Amino acid sequence: MEDRTYTAIGSSNIAFIKYWGRRDDKINLPNNSSISMTLDKNVGTKTSVLFSDKLERDKLFINGKEENLGEGANEKLRFIGEMLDHYKKAAGINTKVLIVSENNFPSDSGLASSASGGATLAFLLANALDLKMHPREISIMARRISGSACRSVYGGIVKWNAGSKHDGSDSFAEQVVDHKHWPDLMDMIAIVDPSKKKVSSSAGHTVTVRTSTLYKARLQVAEEGVKKVVEAVKDRDFHALAEAVMRDSNNMHATMIDSWPPIMYLNDASRNIIYAVHELNESEGRYVAAYTFDAGSNAHIITTSSNRGKVIKMLEETGVVRSIIESRMGAGPEMLEGEESLIDQESLAPRHNRNPEIGKND
Amino acid sequence: MEDRTYTAIGSSNIAFIKYWGRRDDKINLPNNSSISMTLDKNVGTKTSVLFSDKLERDKLFINGKEENLGEGANEKLRFIGEMLDHYKKAAGINTKVLIVSENNFPSDSGLASSASGGATLAFLLANALDLKMHPREISIMARRISGSACRSVYGGIVKWNAGSKHDGSDSFAEQVVDHKHWPDLMDMIAIVDPSKKKVSSSAGHTVTVRTSTLYKARLQVAEEGVKKVVEAVKDRDFHALAEAVMRDSNNMHATMIDSWPPIMYLNDASRNIIYAVHELNESEGRYVAAYTFDAGSNAHIITTSSNRGKVIKMLEETGVVRSIIESRMGAGPEMLEGEESLIDQESLAPRHNRNPEIGKND
């Protein structure tokens, strides 16, 4: 196999109907289907890969830091190790690999980088090894690294079918519409001061499933929510979309609070933004914005480009927003041909060309 | 009928399993049973009543302010008017009445005064008119003023049976144990800065019942919670009581957030206290305190007198507690014989002897 580097860029996604709770923690099989919007490349990950016999072992660098893939590695990194083995087996090679991955959004922004990084890596490896994999298969690979990563394998609006099989072969993502279907839909990410107390979302999934007395009722609600969002997206019906998005966020956070011990991600800043969005919509006499919160206190405000100014004004007036990251609907991961790789092929090491402003709190 | 005044004192209660959601808004019929601890008289209401033919009309003074009982009165005051008519009919009289009621806790403390005031008035009228009413009947009267008032008709631990009849005749409270059964159980009420946005609890009931997709699941959980609390109280099992109390508070607030639009009473101060209670219990290796929140951000910390010091230290260390009101389990409403009435019989008016520090923000 020729020593050359391959580079891809992919992006994060924001769930309209959330993934919360798994029937299998090992291979990330969810209890309910979910649906998301893939974000643009400004909330993304660039990843380069080099297969070379000159490498003594598999190496992974994330945001400039080498991560351990072997014994003692954390869950996500172990999944990456397993995925590497799987890809190599499919390609019929045993060559060592160097992976260098960098996010282009601040690591202290509270945005999930694992969806962006996981999807980009799964996509990149399939292409670098020329495996002719169906995107569904790539999404299954990405799912194993981080559940929601499976949705970032496509652009546009993406649905992740929960599936029912034990081996996860029917738990994959598929595109509902591409990014050109509703191009003015966007996500304004309002970064607020984080809460002191943090709960890992991975642990949270398990706690809610095991303890929340309301969780079973949520599963039914979420499946219905996915159907509503699919219809709203197809019809470009912002009103229906907005209500489904906000209610699902509230519903998920309700089951979190009902968990034992309780999981509380929404803080006063989040609450202020929730009320401000309701007030903005009321004063406009129609829905112009929808809030949604993942496992953190930052607000994602879903809106359309014509209401961008109103949303910025509303967020600024809350007095709790530190910064806003704007992202449009993205086209999904792509190979970067001819662009500079993150890998220096001569030294078999990362190029260290990363933006010093990015990830400086790593 | 002889012109003389009668005076009673009653107190508020703190629900261990909450009342949230009604099947009948007009006569306050709840969807689920609930259970509470009646507080001591320091979180109470003193009420005097005078029936006299010299009065030109029925008059009600609450915390020094005359309230309108007739046309245009708010819901609770209309219920009081209806209750007066009911009592007079039962006594076979048509005499006008003057009622003077005063709470002995700050009106800006966020503590529900309607439970204390409603129970005291229902109890006082029954005794003043010598109606020989069964406490159950008095609790039904109190329920009509303010649902949870029906539980304050008794001391100790009190259960309110939801009942199923349309006329509410089986929706009454009854005592589980009296205040001597577990005398060291207490409520430390931590007053925190209120949230800017307020939601009326009366409107909230209706919104949750109509919109929360999780509410139906809660009803089952609450009924089971009542059984758990009854057992825990009978066994004086603080561990079982604490867990049931905390989980029910979280469960109710979960259905509130799941309401549409969402209802959020817990703020960052509440969250800090919730985490501090979990940390205290963890560090002690057993439950020494339990939090519970009504329709507001103030925390009620249920504990036993031997752990009072630990709870005060824990609350102070959160840095979010403005003041603490301590209350033991109360004996329920009682008639005050020979004590000074709140009514000046000569002028047929309130005595204006109230503590100027109380209710000054009315």
XYZ file of C-alpha atoms in Angstrom:
724
model
C 0.000 0.000 0.000
C 1.301 3.420 -1.054
C 2.268 5.784 1.775
C 0.040 8.796 1.330
C -2.199 10.875 3.512
C -5.905 11.377 3.094
C -7.842 14.236 4.652
C -11.558 14.765 5.262
C -13.699 17.402 6.893
C -16.996 16.696 8.628
C -19.259 18.481 11.057
C -21.379 18.209 14.168
C -25.161 17.996 14.216
C -27.937 19.325 16.413
C -30.693 16.893 17.337
C -34.279 18.049 16.846
C -35.550 14.889 18.539
C -32.965 13.720 21.054
C -31.131 10.470 21.580
C -31.219 9.734 25.314
C -30.950 6.230 26.664
C -29.491 3.074 25.164
C -30.538 -0.538 24.991
C -26.865 -1.476 24.458
C -24.057 0.616 25.973
C -21.285 -1.287 24.246
C -22.266 -0.671 20.640
C -24.475 2.391 21.249
C -27.912 1.066 20.384
C -30.524 3.679 21.300
C -33.953 3.133 22.797
C -35.580 5.641 20.462
C -35.093 6.993 16.957
C -33.778 10.547 16.639
C -33.464 13.215 13.976
C -30.988 16.034 13.515
C -29.689 18.780 11.287
C -26.092 18.405 10.178
C -24.262 21.667 10.802
C -21.929 23.487 8.478
C -18.165 22.974 8.461
C -17.577 25.887 10.876
C -18.673 23.485 13.621
C -16.553 20.713 12.288
C -13.557 18.432 12.422
C -10.695 18.046 9.972
C -8.967 14.681 10.095
C -5.959 13.277 8.252
C -4.884 9.674 8.086
C -1.684 7.937 6.974
C -1.260 4.189 6.637
C 2.415 3.337 6.669
C 4.605 0.317 7.407
C 7.141 2.745 8.849
C 4.845 3.398 11.836
C 5.633 1.261 14.850
C 2.057 1.362 16.196
C -1.373 2.956 15.633
C -1.329 6.558 16.793
C -4.150 9.062 17.348
C -3.805 12.804 17.966
C -6.907 14.844 18.860
C -6.509 18.622 19.073
C -2.724 18.249 19.345
C -2.769 15.694 22.138
C -1.845 12.057 21.662
C -4.557 9.715 22.917
C -3.999 6.186 24.125
C -5.839 3.612 21.968
C -4.725 0.537 23.850
C -5.196 -0.808 27.369
C -6.554 1.726 29.840
C -8.052 3.917 27.113
C -11.485 5.374 27.754
C -14.598 3.936 26.157
C -14.725 6.172 23.075
C -11.038 5.635 22.337
C -11.423 1.889 22.725
C -14.264 2.050 20.202
C -11.964 3.903 17.810
C -9.382 1.152 18.270
C -12.017 -1.491 17.526
C -13.203 0.433 14.486
C -9.650 0.649 13.150
C -9.306 -3.111 13.451
C -12.621 -3.558 11.672
C -11.631 -1.291 8.779
C -8.230 -2.914 8.392
C -9.816 -6.342 8.326
C -12.290 -5.208 5.666
C -9.396 -3.831 3.600
C -7.318 -6.950 4.174
C -4.346 -5.007 5.560
C -2.402 -4.957 8.785
C -0.597 -1.658 8.253
C -0.209 0.742 11.179
C -2.049 4.042 10.998
C -1.502 7.620 12.123
C -4.647 9.722 12.664
C -4.568 13.457 13.335
C -7.876 15.146 14.118
C -8.652 18.769 14.917
C -11.906 20.514 15.780
C -12.387 24.039 14.517
C -14.606 25.150 17.389
C -13.489 25.963 20.928
C -13.292 22.879 23.097
C -14.721 24.801 26.045
C -17.838 25.686 24.053
C -19.637 22.651 25.403
C -20.414 21.474 21.874
C -20.213 17.768 21.300
C -17.062 17.124 19.300
C -17.482 13.367 19.318
C -20.287 13.452 16.739
C -18.214 15.557 14.384
C -14.966 13.677 14.988
C -16.503 10.211 14.926
C -18.372 10.732 11.667
C -15.384 12.351 9.975
C -13.082 9.506 10.973
C -15.483 6.743 9.921
C -16.030 8.494 6.582
C -12.322 9.181 6.041
C -11.184 5.617 6.728
C -13.793 4.162 4.363
C -12.600 6.489 1.606
C -8.873 6.222 2.298
C -9.125 2.441 2.138
C -11.452 2.667 -0.893
C -13.858 0.231 0.729
C -16.930 1.263 -1.340
C -19.005 1.166 1.824
C -22.646 2.183 1.748
C -23.195 5.324 3.871
C -25.396 3.191 6.139
C -22.405 1.015 6.935
C -20.282 4.082 7.598
C -22.986 5.416 9.917
C -22.949 2.128 11.837
C -19.180 2.512 12.274
C -19.582 6.106 13.454
C -22.397 5.069 15.813
C -20.039 2.746 17.641
C -17.647 5.628 18.431
C -20.358 7.979 19.643
C -24.062 7.342 19.064
C -24.996 10.684 17.540
C -21.945 10.578 15.233
C -23.914 8.233 12.980
C -26.143 11.166 11.975
C -23.195 13.355 10.926
C -22.289 10.900 8.170
C -24.870 12.701 5.973
C -25.631 16.337 5.280
C -29.066 17.944 5.577
C -31.694 16.471 7.884
C -30.818 12.991 9.093
C -32.844 10.345 10.876
C -31.306 7.647 13.034
C -33.531 4.575 13.144
C -33.373 2.948 16.561
C -33.680 -0.514 15.040
C -34.422 -3.624 17.055
C -31.696 -6.154 16.262
C -29.139 -7.162 18.884
C -26.170 -6.764 16.532
C -27.153 -3.172 15.645
C -27.286 -3.899 11.919
C -30.609 -2.031 11.616
C -29.564 0.900 13.828
C -28.194 3.286 11.215
C -28.789 6.818 9.988
C -30.302 7.908 6.698
C -30.818 11.248 5.033
C -34.359 12.686 5.107
C -33.591 15.698 2.889
C -30.288 17.187 1.754
C -28.999 20.611 2.758
C -30.449 22.302 -0.314
C -34.040 21.398 0.585
C -34.399 24.137 3.216
C -31.255 26.242 2.890
C -32.277 29.106 5.205
C -32.693 26.885 8.269
C -29.913 27.616 10.744
C -28.621 26.997 14.267
C -27.502 29.941 16.412
C -25.506 28.430 19.255
C -25.618 30.631 22.367
C -22.654 29.922 24.623
C -23.408 30.699 28.280
C -21.404 30.339 31.459
C -21.284 26.667 32.295
C -22.718 25.211 35.496
C -20.219 24.232 38.136
C -21.555 20.736 38.478
C -21.076 18.589 35.424
C -22.529 15.215 34.603
C -21.044 13.028 31.881
C -23.670 12.410 29.238
C -22.475 8.849 28.784
C -23.166 8.012 32.431
C -26.398 10.000 32.270
C -27.922 7.772 29.590
C -27.640 4.772 31.867
C -28.911 6.524 34.987
C -32.058 7.764 33.226
C -32.877 4.421 31.640
C -32.434 2.595 34.932
C -34.194 5.035 37.248
C -36.555 7.523 35.597
C -40.162 6.540 36.151
C -41.158 8.779 33.237
C -38.639 7.457 30.720
C -40.882 4.791 29.234
C -43.493 7.428 28.423
C -40.787 9.548 26.755
C -39.850 6.762 24.328
C -43.295 6.839 22.762
C -43.244 10.653 22.670
C -39.854 10.682 20.929
C -40.893 8.230 18.206
C -43.935 10.408 17.485
C -41.676 13.470 17.541
C -39.448 12.011 14.819
C -42.484 11.550 12.580
C -43.617 15.123 13.236
C -40.181 16.514 12.422
C -39.937 14.489 9.187
C -43.287 15.913 8.061
C -42.406 19.462 9.140
C -39.081 19.322 7.297
C -40.613 17.940 4.120
C -43.257 20.705 4.197
C -40.731 23.369 5.303
C -43.257 24.092 8.092
C -41.254 26.096 10.626
C -44.154 26.365 13.077
C -44.567 22.592 13.355
C -40.803 22.069 13.449
C -40.260 24.669 16.186
C -42.906 23.263 18.509
C -41.668 19.683 18.072
C -38.050 20.743 18.704
C -38.753 22.747 21.856
C -41.102 20.182 23.334
C -38.647 17.356 22.767
C -35.848 19.271 24.459
C -38.087 19.941 27.470
C -39.240 16.327 27.459
C -35.702 14.932 27.516
C -34.604 17.312 30.284
C -37.719 16.314 32.251
C -36.658 12.657 32.253
C -33.161 13.749 33.277
C -34.492 15.570 36.350
C -36.639 12.529 37.116
C -33.504 10.348 37.104
C -31.988 9.227 40.383
C -29.826 10.980 41.338
C -31.280 13.830 39.245
C -29.413 15.165 36.220
C -29.846 18.891 35.696
C -28.182 20.491 32.700
C -30.372 23.580 32.367
C -29.202 26.508 34.479
C -30.593 30.021 35.022
C -28.999 31.211 31.776
C -30.720 28.372 29.896
C -34.034 29.224 31.580
C -33.666 32.893 30.683
C -33.140 31.962 27.044
C -36.116 29.564 27.079
C -38.380 32.330 28.391
C -36.907 34.867 25.937
C -37.658 32.568 22.979
C -41.258 32.094 24.169
C -41.608 35.864 24.541
C -40.108 36.558 21.120
C -42.471 34.073 19.488
C -45.434 35.538 21.362
C -44.558 39.105 20.391
C -44.193 38.037 16.747
C -47.499 36.177 16.845
C -45.832 33.136 15.269
C -42.822 30.915 15.836
C -39.646 32.571 14.585
C -37.222 30.644 16.814
C -36.973 27.359 18.709
C -34.604 26.440 21.524
C -33.058 23.052 22.091
C -30.495 21.926 24.665
C -28.243 18.889 24.585
C -26.454 17.555 27.667
C -25.306 21.044 28.636
C -26.486 24.567 29.358
C -25.708 26.152 25.955
C -28.779 26.947 23.861
C -29.150 26.011 20.221
C -31.623 28.423 18.647
C -33.094 26.989 15.471
C -34.325 29.737 13.192
C -34.384 30.815 9.553
C -31.980 33.354 8.054
C -34.724 35.991 7.742
C -35.123 36.001 11.539
C -31.411 35.952 12.332
C -31.372 39.607 13.439
C -34.310 39.139 15.825
C -32.645 36.119 17.397
C -29.341 37.942 17.930
C -31.173 40.883 19.541
C -33.191 38.525 21.741
C -30.071 36.625 22.844
C -28.140 39.823 23.569
C -31.006 41.201 25.648
C -30.960 38.180 27.960
C -27.571 39.358 29.222
C -26.436 35.753 29.757
C -24.903 34.939 26.360
C -21.090 34.990 26.168
C -20.834 34.355 22.432
C -22.866 33.112 19.493
C -21.716 30.556 16.916
C -23.845 30.639 13.775
C -24.117 27.592 11.597
C -26.200 26.790 8.538
C -27.271 23.375 7.429
C -24.232 21.429 6.263
C -23.638 19.128 3.292
C -22.025 16.350 5.299
C -18.445 15.026 5.334
C -16.225 15.327 2.278
C -12.726 14.363 1.217
C -10.330 17.282 0.846
C -8.213 16.758 -2.233
C -4.996 18.705 -2.662
C -5.434 20.547 0.635
C -2.717 20.558 3.170
C -2.752 17.455 5.335
C -2.554 17.614 9.119
C 0.203 14.986 8.874
C 3.850 15.612 8.047
C 4.652 12.559 5.968
C 8.391 12.805 6.426
C 8.444 12.852 10.208
C 5.322 10.646 10.490
C 3.918 13.151 12.968
C 1.272 15.878 13.212
C 2.126 19.097 11.424
C 1.403 21.357 14.426
C -0.241 23.883 12.177
C -3.304 24.190 14.299
C -4.887 27.477 15.201
C -3.491 28.404 18.629
C -6.863 29.905 19.595
C -8.634 26.614 19.138
C -8.720 24.141 21.948
C -6.271 26.084 24.088
C -8.052 24.903 27.219
C -7.518 21.262 26.351
C -76.842 34.594 68.529
C -74.532 36.211 71.052
C -71.996 38.682 69.660
C -68.606 37.247 70.552
C -65.369 36.568 68.747
C -63.688 33.226 68.312
C -60.024 32.776 67.452
C -58.045 29.830 66.092
C -54.492 29.190 65.032
C -53.475 26.729 62.328
C -50.427 26.077 60.231
C -49.106 25.287 56.789
C -47.924 21.870 55.639
C -45.155 20.558 53.426
C -46.097 17.850 50.947
C -43.902 14.748 50.848
C -45.820 13.483 47.808
C -47.126 16.443 45.856
C -50.564 17.461 44.672
C -50.196 18.610 41.047
C -53.072 18.492 38.613
C -56.809 18.456 39.171
C -59.723 16.581 37.701
C -62.017 19.412 38.830
C -60.757 22.995 39.029
C -63.915 24.361 40.611
C -63.969 22.268 43.792
C -60.266 21.283 43.770
C -60.445 17.563 43.112
C -56.931 16.223 42.562
C -55.791 13.588 40.096
C -53.591 11.876 42.667
C -53.478 11.325 46.408
C -50.864 13.266 48.359
C -49.284 13.209 51.800
C -47.770 15.927 53.936
C -46.353 16.940 57.288
C -48.285 19.625 59.114
C -45.861 22.299 60.273
C -45.670 23.963 63.640
C -47.487 27.182 64.496
C -44.467 29.325 63.582
C -45.496 28.794 59.962
C -49.100 29.510 60.718
C -52.166 31.663 60.561
C -54.193 33.212 63.371
C -57.793 33.951 62.479
C -60.620 35.600 64.418
C -64.272 35.625 63.535
C -67.252 37.628 64.728
C -70.855 36.944 63.777
C -72.945 40.034 64.423
C -76.246 41.511 63.271
C -74.597 44.930 63.565
C -72.391 44.153 60.520
C -73.806 45.469 57.259
C -72.082 42.815 55.133
C -69.581 39.943 55.302
C -66.045 41.296 55.624
C -62.641 39.611 55.288
C -59.266 41.067 56.229
C -56.083 39.142 55.349
C -52.792 40.508 56.644
C -54.401 43.895 57.275
C -55.958 44.306 53.853
C -59.685 44.039 53.201
C -60.457 41.512 50.463
C -63.506 41.573 48.247
C -65.716 38.490 48.728
C -68.382 39.430 46.208
C -68.492 40.015 42.467
C -65.103 40.345 40.832
C -63.292 38.540 43.665
C -60.583 36.087 42.683
C -61.188 32.352 42.717
C -59.946 31.623 46.239
C -61.936 34.499 47.714
C -65.054 33.377 45.879
C -64.536 29.927 47.392
C -64.337 31.535 50.833
C -67.600 33.327 50.112
C -69.242 30.050 49.077
C -67.871 28.315 52.156
C -69.315 31.036 54.403
C -72.730 30.534 52.839
C -72.408 26.785 53.334
C -71.484 27.139 57.031
C -74.268 29.624 57.691
C -76.796 27.338 56.058
C -75.569 24.407 58.151
C -75.925 26.539 61.291
C -79.328 27.879 60.214
C -78.267 31.507 60.486
C -78.088 34.478 58.168
C -75.913 36.714 60.359
C -73.130 38.763 58.750
C -69.575 37.861 59.646
C -66.260 39.652 60.096
C -63.112 37.570 59.544
C -59.616 38.804 60.365
C -56.711 36.563 59.384
C -52.977 37.056 59.791
C -50.024 34.902 58.799
C -47.017 34.880 61.102
C -44.491 34.245 58.333
C -43.240 36.788 55.797
C -45.523 37.023 52.786
C -42.503 37.336 50.494
C -41.083 34.042 51.749
C -42.779 32.177 48.929
C -44.494 29.874 51.413
C -48.038 28.925 50.600
C -50.249 30.812 53.001
C -53.476 29.517 51.479
C -53.064 26.055 53.039
C -52.558 27.554 56.468
C -55.238 30.202 56.114
C -57.806 27.952 54.471
C -57.529 25.180 57.052
C -57.600 27.599 59.976
C -60.722 29.348 58.674
C -62.592 26.109 57.926
C -61.711 24.799 61.393
C -62.573 28.077 63.134
C -65.994 28.470 61.522
C -66.983 24.887 62.361
C -66.064 25.477 65.995
C -67.444 29.006 66.286
C -70.791 27.786 64.967
C -70.550 24.623 67.104
C -71.439 22.470 64.107
C -69.946 19.207 65.477
C -68.465 18.515 62.067
C -66.258 15.510 61.512
C -62.688 16.585 60.646
C -63.204 14.958 57.242
C -66.018 17.387 56.535
C -63.876 20.297 57.674
C -61.094 19.095 55.376
C -63.536 19.039 52.452
C -64.423 22.651 53.246
C -60.769 23.632 53.425
C -60.051 21.755 50.161
C -62.504 23.976 48.323
C -60.587 27.120 49.348
C -57.184 25.725 48.403
C -56.575 22.049 47.663
C -53.652 21.475 50.007
C -55.449 23.306 52.839
C -57.429 20.113 53.436
C -54.268 18.479 54.804
C -53.652 21.254 57.359
C -56.895 20.409 59.150
C -54.942 17.732 61.054
C -51.580 17.674 62.826
C -48.841 15.124 62.219
C -48.611 13.289 58.897
C -51.717 13.665 56.783
C -52.886 11.868 53.670
C -55.300 13.389 51.168
C -57.199 10.697 49.312
C -57.816 11.719 45.732
C -61.207 10.012 45.711
C -63.182 9.340 42.557
C -66.640 10.859 43.065
C -67.764 13.879 41.066
C -69.094 15.739 44.102
C -65.759 15.413 45.957
C -67.362 13.706 48.962
C -64.573 11.092 49.018
C -61.752 13.589 48.428
C -60.788 14.415 51.999
C -57.732 14.279 54.245
C -57.076 11.962 57.155
C -54.363 11.686 59.736
C -51.769 8.917 59.250
C -49.932 9.521 62.548
C -50.098 12.408 64.983
C -47.227 14.801 65.723
C -46.022 12.754 68.700
C -45.296 9.666 66.587
C -42.002 11.026 65.171
C -41.337 14.220 67.102
C -37.820 14.884 65.833
C -38.837 15.125 62.168
C -38.507 18.715 60.987
C -38.611 21.029 57.997
C -35.812 23.575 57.487
C -37.131 26.054 54.940
C -34.292 27.656 52.977
C -35.399 30.978 51.500
C -33.457 31.863 48.341
C -33.639 34.762 45.922
C -36.749 34.281 43.826
C -36.682 33.815 40.062
C -37.736 36.818 38.017
C -40.297 34.879 36.051
C -43.214 33.629 38.081
C -45.924 31.195 37.161
C -49.126 30.972 39.164
C -49.450 27.481 40.587
C -53.187 27.509 39.991
C -52.726 28.050 36.243
C -49.811 25.587 36.250
C -51.983 22.685 37.410
C -54.158 23.033 34.346
C -51.302 23.507 31.866
C -49.530 20.347 33.050
C -52.649 18.188 32.991
C -53.560 19.372 29.506
C -50.132 19.267 27.884
C -47.504 17.145 29.650
C -46.931 13.884 27.816
C -45.360 12.466 30.984
C -48.127 13.451 33.405
C -50.105 10.231 33.112
C -47.009 8.247 34.120
C -46.547 10.567 37.119
C -50.022 9.802 38.483
C -49.130 6.152 38.962
C -45.766 7.100 40.485
C -47.411 9.492 42.960
C -49.957 6.926 44.188
C -47.112 4.479 44.821
C -45.164 7.274 46.512
C -47.991 7.883 48.984
C -47.922 4.205 49.988
C -44.132 4.333 50.421
C -44.333 7.432 52.601
C -47.096 5.939 54.776
C -44.910 2.873 55.391
C -41.760 4.944 55.985
C -43.562 7.191 58.483
C -45.097 4.272 60.374
C -41.648 2.628 60.619
C -39.886 5.958 61.306
C -37.590 4.928 58.430
C -35.847 8.163 57.462
C -33.920 6.569 54.600
C -37.071 5.371 52.841
C -38.865 8.634 53.588
C -36.011 10.791 52.265
C -35.705 8.971 48.975
C -39.458 9.017 48.359
C -39.652 12.734 49.181
C -36.758 13.795 46.928
C -37.820 11.625 44.033
C -41.373 12.901 44.145
C -40.228 16.520 44.107
C -38.019 15.817 41.082
C -40.824 13.891 39.432
C -43.346 16.715 39.817
C -40.878 19.334 38.543
C -40.110 17.050 35.585
C -43.768 17.073 34.506
C -43.777 20.860 34.940
C -40.853 21.276 32.527
C -42.592 18.887 30.147
C -45.668 21.143 30.193
C -46.329 23.448 27.254
C -45.282 26.164 27.627
C -42.777 24.795 30.163
C -43.062 25.654 33.857
C -39.714 26.000 35.605
C -39.691 26.749 39.314
C -36.241 25.423 40.184
C -33.471 27.989 39.707
C -29.684 27.825 40.153
C -30.063 28.319 43.910
C -32.481 25.373 44.066
C -30.086 23.265 42.001
C -27.163 24.162 44.258
C -29.162 23.032 47.277
C -30.221 19.797 45.553
C -26.588 18.950 44.818
C -25.508 19.975 48.320
C -28.082 17.623 49.890
C -26.887 14.739 47.700
C -23.280 15.503 48.661
C -24.111 15.722 52.366
C -25.923 12.385 52.246
C -23.050 10.810 50.328
C -20.441 12.109 52.749
C -22.479 10.791 55.683
C -22.935 7.417 54.023
C -26.671 7.565 54.738
C -29.599 9.924 54.220
C -29.586 12.693 56.804
C -31.575 15.225 54.760
C -34.114 15.332 51.931
C -35.048 18.295 49.724
C -38.481 19.043 48.382
C -39.728 22.032 46.375
C -43.277 23.264 45.928
C -44.285 25.674 43.164
C -41.306 27.929 43.909
C -37.552 28.007 44.275
C -37.323 27.813 48.083
C -36.063 24.499 49.418
C -37.733 22.563 52.205
C -35.104 20.363 53.823
C -36.689 17.489 55.710
C -34.397 16.215 58.418
C -34.375 15.073 62.033
C -33.370 17.276 64.956
C -30.096 15.357 65.488
C -28.936 16.436 62.001
C -30.113 20.030 62.280
C -26.569 21.401 62.654
C -25.292 19.554 59.592
C -28.174 20.879 57.513
C -27.594 24.486 58.615
C -23.875 24.185 57.781
C -24.671 22.625 54.399
C -27.199 25.356 53.578
C -24.845 28.143 54.636
C -22.029 26.705 52.518
C -24.133 26.861 49.360
C -23.972 30.661 49.588
C -27.463 30.979 48.092
C -29.635 30.866 51.217
C -31.025 34.200 52.430
C -32.668 32.878 55.580
C -33.824 29.654 57.188
C -37.196 29.085 58.840
C -37.183 26.013 61.073
C -40.396 24.208 61.806
C -41.183 21.000 63.652
C -44.131 18.761 63.082
C -47.284 20.554 64.209
C -50.326 19.403 66.169
C -52.872 20.909 63.796
C -55.338 23.784 64.244
C -56.662 24.680 67.669
C -59.053 27.165 69.216
C -57.426 29.882 71.296
C -59.474 30.478 74.405
C -59.009 33.683 76.341
C -56.343 35.003 74.006
C -56.634 38.399 72.511
C -58.823 38.409 69.434
C -57.739 40.043 66.180
C -61.142 41.758 66.197
C -62.124 44.851 68.131
C -65.684 44.057 69.078
C -66.685 47.633 69.794
C -65.665 49.117 66.459
C -66.456 45.889 64.531
C -63.068 46.161 62.870
C -59.604 44.557 62.946
C -57.500 45.441 65.965
C -54.452 46.478 63.923
C -52.185 44.776 66.401
C -50.244 42.901 63.777
C -46.497 42.674 63.766
C -45.298 45.456 61.477
C -42.458 43.212 60.263
C -44.869 40.636 58.927
C -46.292 41.023 55.494
C -44.863 44.499 54.997
C -44.448 43.824 51.293
C -48.159 43.109 50.840
